[in-house]
Amino acid sequence: MYQDATRPYPAGSGPAGNDWSALPDSRGRFGDFGGMFVAETLVPPLKALEQAWRDAMADPAFLAGLDAFLANYVGRPSPLYFAERLSAHFGGAKIWFKRDELNHTGAHKINNCLGQILLARRMGKTRIIAETGAGQHGVASATVAARFGLPCVVYMGAVDVERQKPNVFRMNLLGAEVRPVNSGAATLKDAMNEAMRDWVTHVDDTFYIIGTAAGPHPYPALVRDFQAVIGREARTQIMAAEGRLPDALVACIGGGSNAIGLFHPFLADEAVKMYGIEAAGHGIDTGRHAAALTGGRPGVLHGNRTYLLQDGDGQITEAHSISAGLDYPGVGPEHSFLKECGRATYLSATDEEALDAFQLCARLEGILPALEPAHALARVGEIARDIGKDGLIIMNLCGRGDKDIFTIAEALKTRAGNSP
Amino acid sequence: MNTAAPTGFARIAARFAALAAEGRAGLVTYVMGGDPDIAHSGKILAAIAEAGADFIELGFPFTDPMADGPAIQAAGQRALAAGAGLAGILGLARRFRTQFPDIPLILMGYLNPVLAMGPVRFARSAREAGVDGAILVDLPPEEDLEIREVLAAEGIALIRLATPTTDASRLPTVLEGAAGFLYYVSLTGVTGQKSADAGDVGGALAALRQAAKLPIAVGFGVRTPEMAAAIARIADAVVVGSAIVEQIGAAAELGQPGNCAPRAAALVAELAAAVRNARL
C-alpha cells in the first residue's frame, strides 16, 4: 500500500511538466486554490503539522505502521468488484466498484482518520477533536481515538445530531463526546467553525482530525495522501483484472476526499477521464443544492480558497442535500483546481436521482450504497453509455447505506404519498 | 493640503501621538456594524465615541466567524438578519466620519465579503468612507500581499496580529509590512471567552517592543474596567469588544434596540475612565 507504492507520475509530464504530485506548491496552493487562510494563532501549529506530516510520509517505520493498521484493522485492500448486472442494465462500459464501503466503520473516512491519529501520536498530542456532518467521519474519528486511547470530542451541528441519531449513539458507545453546535445554521460548516474555535483555544495539546480534503494547508494534501490508498489499490487491481487502465473514474463530491483519493494516483494518466458528482439537491436551478463547483464561485472559507456557495455579499449560503455527507457549501481546493484546468469533469445528481440509483443498486447488485455514492451511481450509467461497450469504469462505492435507511424510508414514503 | 485633517495611516499615527503626549493608553472599542440594525448601529457608534472611545473597530458580519466567541457570533447573526452587508457597514462608516473627524476607524472582519466586493472596490470605498485601517482575521501575512498593497494605495493600513503562538522565529514575518499598529491577541482562543492575564501579556509585550516599531494594542479577553486599566499600564492601547457587544446583545434580545446605545456607552465610559486613570 504505502511501502510498495511506486508513485505513478512519470517524470516530465504534469502541470509543471505533468507532475501532479508536485501540487500543492510550497504555499499550499493548487493553482489559485487552497492556501492557509486562518487566524494568526493557527499559522504556527499548521506549519508544525505540515512539517510532521512531511517527516512522517518520508519515514518507512511510520508508513509500515500505517499499512499494518490499514490491512488488519480497516480490512484493506478493499475489493474491486465487477458490477455485472448494473453494467448490463446500463448497456455501456463495464462498471467496477471500488468497495470502500466494506472498510471498518463502513466508509472511506477511516483511511484518513487512521493516518491522522498516527500523526497525532507522533506529534505527542493527547486530545482529538473532529467535526462531522452525517456522522461517518465522527464515527471513524471516535473509533481511532478509542483504539489509541485518546479522548475525543466531535462537533456536530444540532440539526445533524437530530437527523443522524444512530451515528451519535455509535460515537457515544466508542467513548467520544458529541457536542451539538447551535451556532449559524447548526450543520456541518458550523461544526467545522466550532472545531476550529476549539483548536485555537487548545492548540498546545489538541490534534484536529479534519474529515475531508479541505481546510487550511496542509489538510487538503494530507487528507488526499491518506485517501490515495484507494486509487493506488484500484490501479493495481484493474491492471490485474483487465490488464489495462480504466477509461474513467467516477466518485461523489462533498468535500471530495473519496474522489481525490481515487483520482490522484491516475492524474498523470491523461487517457483516464475523471468525473466528480456533486449533490444537486432539489435541482441546481432551485438554489437548494450542495454543488459548489457546479453552482458556486470561488471564495475563502475554512482556511482555503475554493468554490463556495455564497451570495453576492460573500455570505456563505446553506447547502441542501438528502445526503448529510454531501451537505457542505464548499469543496476541497484540489477539485476546484482540477475543474479550472479541465483535468476532471464535475456533474451533479439530484436527491431524486440518487434515490433511484440507490434502489437500482440494491436490487441489481445486492448492495445498499450510502446516499453519497448513490449520487455517483446516478450519473455512472450515462458515462458508461458514452464510453461504450469496450470501456472500463471504476466507481468509488465509498460508503454503505445502513446509516441512511431511515432517511430513505422517509423519502420513499413521501414520494409514494405524492404519486397519483 | 498641509491644513487638511490627517486620514488613513496618518490619522492613526496622529491619535497615537496625541495619546503619547497625554501619557496614557488609548481605548479601542469593537462593535459589530449593523447590530442590531443599521440605524441603531449608527447611534451606538456615536454614543461610544462620545463616551470616550479613542479608536473604533467596526466589525462587518460574516456567516462563518471562525475566530469569534458566542457574543460576536450572535452580533453578526443579528446584523445579517437585519440585512447588513459590507456596503451597509461602509455607509455607517461614512456617516460616523462626518460626525467624528479625528477618531480612527478600523474595519474588522473576515476575508470573503471583501473578496466578494472586490479588494480594489473595497479599498476605494473604505477610503471614501473615511476608514483608516482594516483587520482581516483570516488573512495571515503569508496570504496578504495583494490586499495589503491595494489598501496601502488608498492610504489604509492593514493591521497585523501577533499571538502567543507567534514565536521569535515567526515575529519578523508578522512585522514585515505591518502598518498602523500591531494588534497583540493576548490569549489563544476566540474572542470574549477567557480572561487575559496582565502578567503574561507584560512578558510578551516586552519581547514585541524589542522588535516592533509600531504602537501595540492588546485585545481578546479584556472584559472589565479593572482589566482594561491593567493592560493600559503596559500597552499603547487596549481593545475591548465582546463585553461591549454583550451589552448591545442584551438590549437587542430584550427587544429594546433603543437601549443598545446607552448600555454600550455606559460601559465604554467606565472603560475610558479606567484607561485614562491607569497610569496616574
Short mmCIF file of C-alpha atoms in Angstrom, two decimals, chain A:
data_model
loop_
_atom_site.label_atom_id
_atom_site.label_comp_id
_atom_site.label_asym_id
_atom_site.label_seq_id
_atom_site.Cartn_x
_atom_site.Cartn_y
_atom_site.Cartn_z
CA MET A 1 0.00 0.00 0.00
CA TYR A 2 2.36 2.76 1.09
CA GLN A 3 5.70 0.99 1.18
CA ASP A 4 5.32 -0.77 -2.12
CA ALA A 5 3.63 2.17 -3.82
CA THR A 6 5.58 3.34 -6.80
CA ARG A 7 4.45 6.88 -7.41
CA PRO A 8 2.64 6.65 -10.74
CA TYR A 9 3.74 10.04 -12.01
CA PRO A 10 6.02 9.77 -14.99
CA ALA A 11 8.77 12.35 -14.83
CA GLY A 12 8.42 15.21 -17.26
CA SER A 13 4.64 15.04 -17.57
CA GLY A 14 2.13 17.11 -15.49
CA PRO A 15 1.01 20.67 -14.67
CA ALA A 16 4.66 21.72 -14.45
CA GLY A 17 5.60 19.01 -16.92
CA ASN A 18 2.60 16.94 -15.75
CA ASP A 19 3.94 16.17 -12.27
CA TRP A 20 0.65 16.39 -10.41
CA SER A 21 2.26 15.16 -7.22
CA ALA A 22 4.17 18.46 -7.11
CA LEU A 23 0.95 20.16 -6.00
CA PRO A 24 0.25 21.86 -3.76
CA ASP A 25 3.16 24.28 -4.02
CA SER A 26 5.12 25.49 -1.00
CA ARG A 27 2.30 27.92 -0.10
CA GLY A 28 -0.27 25.15 -0.13
CA ARG A 29 -1.73 26.30 -3.45
CA PHE A 30 -3.26 24.21 -6.18
CA GLY A 31 -3.10 26.88 -8.86
CA ASP A 32 -5.25 29.70 -7.46
CA PHE A 33 -6.89 27.46 -4.87
CA GLY A 34 -6.02 26.27 -1.39
CA GLY A 35 -3.69 28.28 0.85
CA MET A 36 -3.71 28.89 4.57
CA PHE A 37 -6.37 31.47 5.39
CA VAL A 38 -6.55 31.25 9.16
CA ALA A 39 -6.15 33.44 12.21
CA GLU A 40 -2.54 34.11 13.14
CA THR A 41 -2.81 31.84 16.19
CA LEU A 42 -3.24 28.80 13.93
CA VAL A 43 -0.43 29.53 11.48
CA PRO A 44 2.40 28.16 13.65
CA PRO A 45 0.53 24.93 14.56
CA LEU A 46 -0.39 24.37 10.90
CA LYS A 47 3.25 24.79 9.93
CA ALA A 48 4.23 22.33 12.64
CA LEU A 49 1.64 19.90 11.32
CA GLU A 50 2.96 20.30 7.80
CA GLN A 51 6.48 19.50 8.95
CA ALA A 52 5.35 16.49 10.97
CA TRP A 53 3.33 15.17 8.03
CA ARG A 54 6.21 15.55 5.57
CA ASP A 55 8.58 13.82 8.00
CA ALA A 56 6.11 11.00 8.63
CA MET A 57 5.46 10.36 4.95
CA ALA A 58 9.20 10.01 4.44
CA ASP A 59 9.60 7.65 7.39
CA PRO A 60 9.37 3.95 6.44
CA ALA A 61 8.53 3.00 10.03
CA PHE A 62 5.52 5.34 10.05
CA LEU A 63 4.29 4.05 6.71
CA ALA A 64 4.79 0.42 7.76
CA GLY A 65 2.75 1.05 10.90
CA LEU A 66 0.01 2.70 8.85
CA ASP A 67 -0.02 -0.16 6.36
CA ALA A 68 -0.35 -2.73 9.13
CA PHE A 69 -3.37 -0.96 10.60
CA LEU A 70 -4.92 -0.46 7.16
CA ALA A 71 -4.57 -4.19 6.47
CA ASN A 72 -5.61 -5.66 9.80
CA TYR A 73 -7.85 -3.05 11.39
CA VAL A 74 -9.54 -1.40 8.38
CA GLY A 75 -9.52 -4.50 6.17
CA ARG A 76 -7.59 -3.16 3.18
CA PRO A 77 -7.18 -3.64 0.35
CA SER A 78 -10.87 -3.18 -0.34
CA PRO A 79 -12.08 -5.35 -3.23
CA LEU A 80 -12.52 -4.14 -6.79
CA TYR A 81 -15.80 -5.72 -7.81
CA PHE A 82 -17.28 -6.04 -11.31
CA ALA A 83 -20.89 -4.85 -11.07
CA GLU A 84 -22.01 -7.17 -13.82
CA ARG A 85 -25.77 -6.77 -13.64
CA LEU A 86 -25.63 -2.99 -13.29
CA SER A 87 -23.23 -2.85 -16.26
CA ALA A 88 -25.62 -4.97 -18.33
CA HIS A 89 -28.53 -2.78 -17.22
CA PHE A 90 -26.85 0.38 -18.46
CA GLY A 91 -25.58 -1.32 -21.60
CA GLY A 92 -22.29 0.55 -21.81
CA ALA A 93 -18.82 0.24 -20.34
CA LYS A 94 -18.00 -2.34 -17.66
CA ILE A 95 -18.51 -0.78 -14.22
CA TRP A 96 -16.21 -1.80 -11.40
CA PHE A 97 -16.93 -0.77 -7.83
CA LYS A 98 -14.05 0.13 -5.53
CA ARG A 99 -15.65 -1.21 -2.40
CA ASP A 100 -14.53 1.14 0.34
CA GLU A 101 -17.93 0.64 1.94
CA LEU A 102 -16.56 -2.66 3.25
CA ASN A 103 -13.99 -0.88 5.42
CA HIS A 104 -14.27 -0.98 9.19
CA THR A 105 -16.84 1.69 10.15
CA GLY A 106 -18.46 1.49 6.74
CA ALA A 107 -16.83 4.19 4.64
CA HIS A 108 -13.55 5.55 3.30
CA LYS A 109 -13.31 8.00 6.22
CA ILE A 110 -11.27 5.61 8.36
CA ASN A 111 -8.31 5.68 5.92
CA ASN A 112 -7.73 9.32 6.74
CA CYS A 113 -8.53 9.07 10.44
CA LEU A 114 -6.00 6.32 10.91
CA GLY A 115 -3.30 8.33 9.18
CA GLN A 116 -4.09 11.44 11.19
CA ILE A 117 -4.21 9.75 14.58
CA LEU A 118 -0.84 8.13 13.95
CA LEU A 119 0.40 11.63 13.12
CA ALA A 120 -1.18 12.97 16.32
CA ARG A 121 0.66 10.36 18.37
CA ARG A 122 3.88 11.12 16.58
CA MET A 123 3.43 14.81 17.48
CA GLY A 124 2.72 13.98 21.13
CA LYS A 125 -0.84 15.33 21.05
CA THR A 126 -3.11 13.99 23.79
CA ARG A 127 -6.59 15.09 22.73
CA ILE A 128 -8.54 14.58 19.50
CA ILE A 129 -11.25 16.80 18.04
CA ALA A 130 -13.22 16.35 14.84
CA GLU A 131 -16.21 17.78 13.02
CA THR A 132 -18.87 15.66 11.42
CA GLY A 133 -21.92 16.08 9.22
CA ALA A 134 -23.53 12.70 8.57
CA GLY A 135 -21.55 11.26 11.43
CA GLN A 136 -19.34 8.94 9.37
CA HIS A 137 -16.19 10.94 9.96
CA GLY A 138 -17.19 11.39 13.60
CA VAL A 139 -17.58 7.64 14.00
CA ALA A 140 -14.26 6.99 12.28
CA SER A 141 -12.53 9.58 14.48
CA ALA A 142 -14.13 8.18 17.63
CA THR A 143 -13.04 4.70 16.52
CA VAL A 144 -9.37 5.51 16.10
CA ALA A 145 -9.39 7.64 19.26
CA ALA A 146 -10.72 4.64 21.19
CA ARG A 147 -8.15 2.34 19.60
CA PHE A 148 -5.28 4.62 20.61
CA GLY A 149 -6.70 5.63 23.97
CA LEU A 150 -7.09 9.36 23.34
CA PRO A 151 -10.07 11.44 24.49
CA CYS A 152 -12.17 12.61 21.56
CA VAL A 153 -14.66 15.47 21.15
CA VAL A 154 -16.78 15.51 17.99
CA TYR A 155 -18.56 18.70 16.95
CA MET A 156 -21.81 18.10 15.11
CA GLY A 157 -24.49 20.55 14.03
CA ALA A 158 -27.57 20.28 16.23
CA VAL A 159 -29.68 19.68 13.11
CA ASP A 160 -27.43 16.78 12.12
CA VAL A 161 -27.44 15.35 15.66
CA GLU A 162 -31.18 15.10 15.26
CA ARG A 163 -31.22 13.52 11.79
CA GLN A 164 -28.27 11.13 12.33
CA LYS A 165 -29.10 9.71 15.75
CA PRO A 166 -27.67 6.21 15.16
CA ASN A 167 -24.24 7.69 14.48
CA VAL A 168 -24.44 9.87 17.60
CA PHE A 169 -25.13 6.73 19.59
CA ARG A 170 -22.20 4.95 17.89
CA MET A 171 -19.84 7.77 18.79
CA ASN A 172 -21.02 7.70 22.38
CA LEU A 173 -20.52 3.93 22.54
CA LEU A 174 -16.97 4.47 21.33
CA GLY A 175 -16.36 6.84 24.21
CA ALA A 176 -16.41 10.11 22.29
CA GLU A 177 -18.20 13.22 23.48
CA VAL A 178 -20.54 14.62 20.83
CA ARG A 179 -21.03 18.37 21.22
CA PRO A 180 -24.07 19.71 19.37
CA VAL A 181 -23.39 23.02 17.61
CA ASN A 182 -26.23 25.52 17.62
CA SER A 183 -24.46 28.47 16.02
CA GLY A 184 -25.13 29.54 12.45
CA ALA A 185 -27.23 27.01 10.58
CA ALA A 186 -26.29 24.19 13.01
CA THR A 187 -24.94 21.90 10.26
CA LEU A 188 -21.55 20.71 9.03
CA LYS A 189 -19.98 24.08 8.23
CA ASP A 190 -20.89 25.34 11.70
CA ALA A 191 -19.47 22.17 13.25
CA MET A 192 -16.23 22.92 11.41
CA ASN A 193 -16.25 26.52 12.71
CA GLU A 194 -16.70 25.24 16.24
CA ALA A 195 -13.93 22.65 15.87
CA MET A 196 -11.62 25.43 14.66
CA ARG A 197 -12.58 27.51 17.71
CA ASP A 198 -11.79 24.56 19.99
CA TRP A 199 -8.46 24.05 18.25
CA VAL A 200 -7.45 27.70 18.53
CA THR A 201 -8.26 27.53 22.25
CA HIS A 202 -6.43 24.23 22.97
CA VAL A 203 -3.73 24.42 20.40
CA ASP A 204 -0.98 23.01 22.61
CA ASP A 205 -2.36 19.54 23.30
CA THR A 206 -5.08 19.05 20.70
CA PHE A 207 -4.98 17.46 17.25
CA TYR A 208 -7.80 18.38 14.88
CA ILE A 209 -8.70 15.49 12.56
CA ILE A 210 -10.35 17.21 9.58
CA GLY A 211 -12.60 14.79 7.71
CA THR A 212 -12.30 15.91 4.13
CA ALA A 213 -9.69 17.17 1.71
CA ALA A 214 -10.46 20.80 2.56
CA GLY A 215 -9.48 23.24 5.30
CA PRO A 216 -6.20 25.16 5.52
CA HIS A 217 -2.96 23.79 4.12
CA PRO A 218 -1.66 21.14 4.78
CA TYR A 219 -5.01 19.40 5.35
CA PRO A 220 -6.16 19.14 1.71
CA ALA A 221 -2.88 17.49 0.70
CA LEU A 222 -2.52 15.46 3.88
CA VAL A 223 -6.05 14.03 3.68
CA ARG A 224 -5.55 13.33 -0.01
CA ASP A 225 -2.35 11.43 0.69
CA PHE A 226 -4.06 9.27 3.30
CA GLN A 227 -7.00 8.62 0.95
CA ALA A 228 -4.85 7.97 -2.13
CA VAL A 229 -4.53 4.37 -0.95
CA ILE A 230 -7.93 3.96 -2.69
CA GLY A 231 -6.56 4.93 -6.10
CA ARG A 232 -3.28 3.07 -5.69
CA GLU A 233 -5.10 -0.15 -4.90
CA ALA A 234 -7.63 0.38 -7.68
CA ARG A 235 -4.83 0.89 -10.15
CA THR A 236 -3.13 -2.36 -9.19
CA GLN A 237 -6.44 -4.23 -9.10
CA ILE A 238 -7.72 -3.07 -12.50
CA MET A 239 -4.37 -3.92 -14.07
CA ALA A 240 -4.63 -7.40 -12.60
CA ALA A 241 -8.26 -7.85 -13.65
CA GLU A 242 -8.30 -6.20 -17.07
CA GLY A 243 -4.68 -5.70 -17.96
CA ARG A 244 -5.16 -2.01 -18.63
CA LEU A 245 -6.05 1.32 -17.03
CA PRO A 246 -9.72 2.34 -16.83
CA ASP A 247 -11.28 4.82 -19.25
CA ALA A 248 -12.98 6.73 -16.47
CA LEU A 249 -13.17 7.19 -12.71
CA VAL A 250 -16.39 8.28 -11.04
CA ALA A 251 -16.88 9.44 -7.45
CA CYS A 252 -19.26 11.62 -5.45
CA ILE A 253 -18.11 15.02 -4.19
CA GLY A 254 -18.98 16.67 -0.90
CA GLY A 255 -15.65 17.96 0.32
CA GLY A 256 -14.25 15.43 -2.12
CA SER A 257 -11.87 13.25 -0.10
CA ASN A 258 -13.04 9.92 -1.53
CA ALA A 259 -12.86 11.34 -5.05
CA ILE A 260 -9.39 12.85 -4.72
CA GLY A 261 -8.23 9.61 -3.09
CA LEU A 262 -9.36 7.68 -6.17
CA PHE A 263 -8.31 10.30 -8.74
CA HIS A 264 -4.91 11.35 -7.55
CA PRO A 265 -2.85 8.26 -8.46
CA PHE A 266 -4.29 8.50 -12.01
CA LEU A 267 -3.88 12.24 -12.61
CA ALA A 268 -0.83 11.85 -14.83
CA ASP A 269 -2.59 9.23 -16.98
CA GLU A 270 -4.19 11.61 -19.41
CA ALA A 271 -6.35 8.95 -21.07
CA VAL A 272 -8.16 8.29 -17.78
CA LYS A 273 -11.17 10.61 -17.57
CA MET A 274 -12.40 11.73 -14.16
CA TYR A 275 -15.94 12.58 -13.12
CA GLY A 276 -16.90 14.06 -9.77
CA ILE A 277 -20.61 14.06 -8.98
CA GLU A 278 -21.96 16.77 -6.71
CA ALA A 279 -25.28 16.84 -4.89
CA ALA A 280 -27.87 18.83 -6.85
CA GLY A 281 -30.41 18.55 -4.01
CA HIS A 282 -33.77 19.77 -5.32
CA GLY A 283 -32.06 20.86 -8.56
CA ILE A 284 -29.30 23.35 -9.35
CA ASP A 285 -31.78 25.94 -10.66
CA THR A 286 -33.80 25.86 -7.41
CA GLY A 287 -30.80 27.17 -5.47
CA ARG A 288 -31.38 24.36 -2.97
CA HIS A 289 -28.35 22.17 -3.63
CA ALA A 290 -24.83 21.40 -2.40
CA ALA A 291 -22.99 21.68 -5.72
CA ALA A 292 -20.25 24.24 -5.05
CA LEU A 293 -18.33 23.52 -8.26
CA THR A 294 -21.42 23.50 -10.49
CA GLY A 295 -23.38 26.30 -8.85
CA GLY A 296 -20.90 28.29 -6.74
CA ARG A 297 -17.98 30.65 -7.26
CA PRO A 298 -14.52 30.99 -5.71
CA GLY A 299 -14.09 32.49 -2.25
CA VAL A 300 -12.41 31.80 1.08
CA LEU A 301 -13.94 29.64 3.81
CA HIS A 302 -12.47 27.32 6.42
CA GLY A 303 -8.91 28.25 5.65
CA ASN A 304 -8.78 27.78 1.88
CA ARG A 305 -9.71 29.44 -1.36
CA THR A 306 -12.11 27.26 -3.29
CA TYR A 307 -15.52 27.16 -4.95
CA LEU A 308 -18.25 28.06 -2.46
CA LEU A 309 -21.98 28.50 -2.26
CA GLN A 310 -22.33 32.16 -1.39
CA ASP A 311 -24.50 35.18 -2.02
CA GLY A 312 -23.48 38.42 -3.71
CA ASP A 313 -22.15 39.82 -0.41
CA GLY A 314 -19.82 36.88 0.15
CA GLN A 315 -22.01 35.36 2.86
CA ILE A 316 -21.97 31.57 2.80
CA THR A 317 -25.31 30.06 1.88
CA GLU A 318 -26.71 26.80 3.19
CA ALA A 319 -26.16 23.62 1.25
CA HIS A 320 -29.10 21.26 0.67
CA SER A 321 -28.84 17.56 0.02
CA ILE A 322 -30.65 14.41 1.06
CA SER A 323 -27.16 13.13 1.82
CA ALA A 324 -25.82 14.69 5.01
CA GLY A 325 -22.29 13.74 3.91
CA LEU A 326 -22.51 15.95 0.79
CA ASP A 327 -24.27 18.78 2.60
CA TYR A 328 -21.36 21.22 2.61
CA PRO A 329 -21.19 24.64 0.89
CA GLY A 330 -17.53 24.25 -0.15
CA VAL A 331 -15.32 21.68 -1.81
CA GLY A 332 -11.69 20.64 -1.48
CA PRO A 333 -9.38 23.11 -3.26
CA GLU A 334 -7.72 20.47 -5.44
CA HIS A 335 -11.10 19.77 -7.06
CA SER A 336 -11.51 23.49 -7.77
CA PHE A 337 -8.12 23.36 -9.46
CA LEU A 338 -8.92 20.18 -11.44
CA LYS A 339 -12.14 21.80 -12.62
CA GLU A 340 -10.40 25.01 -13.71
CA CYS A 341 -7.61 23.23 -15.57
CA GLY A 342 -10.09 20.82 -17.12
CA ARG A 343 -8.45 17.63 -15.86
CA ALA A 344 -11.66 16.48 -14.18
CA THR A 345 -15.31 16.99 -15.09
CA TYR A 346 -17.89 17.81 -12.43
CA LEU A 347 -21.53 16.82 -12.84
CA SER A 348 -24.37 16.66 -10.36
CA ALA A 349 -27.29 14.44 -9.36
CA THR A 350 -30.47 15.42 -7.56
CA ASP A 351 -31.91 13.87 -4.41
CA GLU A 352 -34.48 12.02 -6.54
CA GLU A 353 -31.86 10.68 -8.93
CA ALA A 354 -29.76 9.46 -6.02
CA LEU A 355 -32.78 7.68 -4.51
CA ASP A 356 -33.48 5.95 -7.82
CA ALA A 357 -29.84 4.91 -8.13
CA PHE A 358 -29.86 3.62 -4.56
CA GLN A 359 -32.82 1.35 -5.32
CA LEU A 360 -31.32 0.16 -8.58
CA CYS A 361 -28.05 -0.82 -6.91
CA ALA A 362 -29.85 -2.54 -4.05
CA ARG A 363 -31.95 -4.66 -6.43
CA LEU A 364 -29.39 -5.41 -9.12
CA GLU A 365 -26.24 -5.85 -7.07
CA GLY A 366 -27.48 -6.67 -3.58
CA ILE A 367 -25.55 -3.72 -2.19
CA LEU A 368 -27.08 -0.86 -0.21
CA PRO A 369 -24.87 2.08 -1.10
CA ALA A 370 -24.71 5.15 1.11
CA LEU A 371 -26.65 8.11 -0.26
CA GLU A 372 -23.33 9.82 -1.04
CA PRO A 373 -22.06 7.29 -3.64
CA ALA A 374 -25.67 6.86 -4.81
CA HIS A 375 -25.12 10.30 -6.39
CA ALA A 376 -22.17 8.91 -8.34
CA LEU A 377 -24.26 5.88 -9.31
CA ALA A 378 -26.92 8.22 -10.67
CA ARG A 379 -24.53 9.51 -13.36
CA VAL A 380 -22.48 6.37 -13.96
CA GLY A 381 -25.00 4.91 -16.45
CA GLU A 382 -24.73 7.88 -18.81
CA ILE A 383 -20.96 7.90 -18.52
CA ALA A 384 -20.88 4.14 -19.23
CA ARG A 385 -23.01 4.55 -22.33
CA ASP A 386 -20.87 7.46 -23.56
CA ILE A 387 -17.72 5.39 -23.24
CA GLY A 388 -19.31 2.37 -24.85
CA LYS A 389 -19.20 -1.42 -24.59
CA ASP A 390 -15.46 -1.93 -24.59
CA GLY A 391 -14.82 0.64 -21.90
CA LEU A 392 -13.90 0.32 -18.23
CA ILE A 393 -15.10 2.49 -15.36
CA ILE A 394 -14.11 2.45 -11.71
CA MET A 395 -16.67 3.99 -9.39
CA ASN A 396 -15.85 4.59 -5.76
CA LEU A 397 -18.52 2.96 -3.64
CA CYS A 398 -17.21 4.93 -0.70
CA GLY A 399 -19.81 4.15 1.95
CA ARG A 400 -22.52 1.71 2.89
CA GLY A 401 -26.16 2.66 3.18
CA ASP A 402 -27.11 1.20 6.55
CA LYS A 403 -26.86 4.65 8.14
CA ASP A 404 -29.33 6.03 5.59
CA ILE A 405 -32.16 3.53 5.72
CA PHE A 406 -34.43 5.74 7.82
CA THR A 407 -33.81 8.79 5.64
CA ILE A 408 -34.51 6.69 2.56
CA ALA A 409 -37.64 5.14 4.04
CA GLU A 410 -38.92 8.63 4.82
CA ALA A 411 -38.12 9.91 1.32
CA LEU A 412 -39.74 6.94 -0.39
CA LYS A 413 -42.83 7.31 1.79
CA THR A 414 -43.10 10.98 0.80
CA ARG A 415 -42.63 10.06 -2.83
CA ALA A 416 -45.35 7.37 -2.62
CA GLY A 417 -47.66 9.90 -0.98
CA ASN A 418 -47.07 12.37 -3.80
CA SER A 419 -47.72 9.98 -6.66
CA PRO A 420 -51.22 9.95 -8.09
#
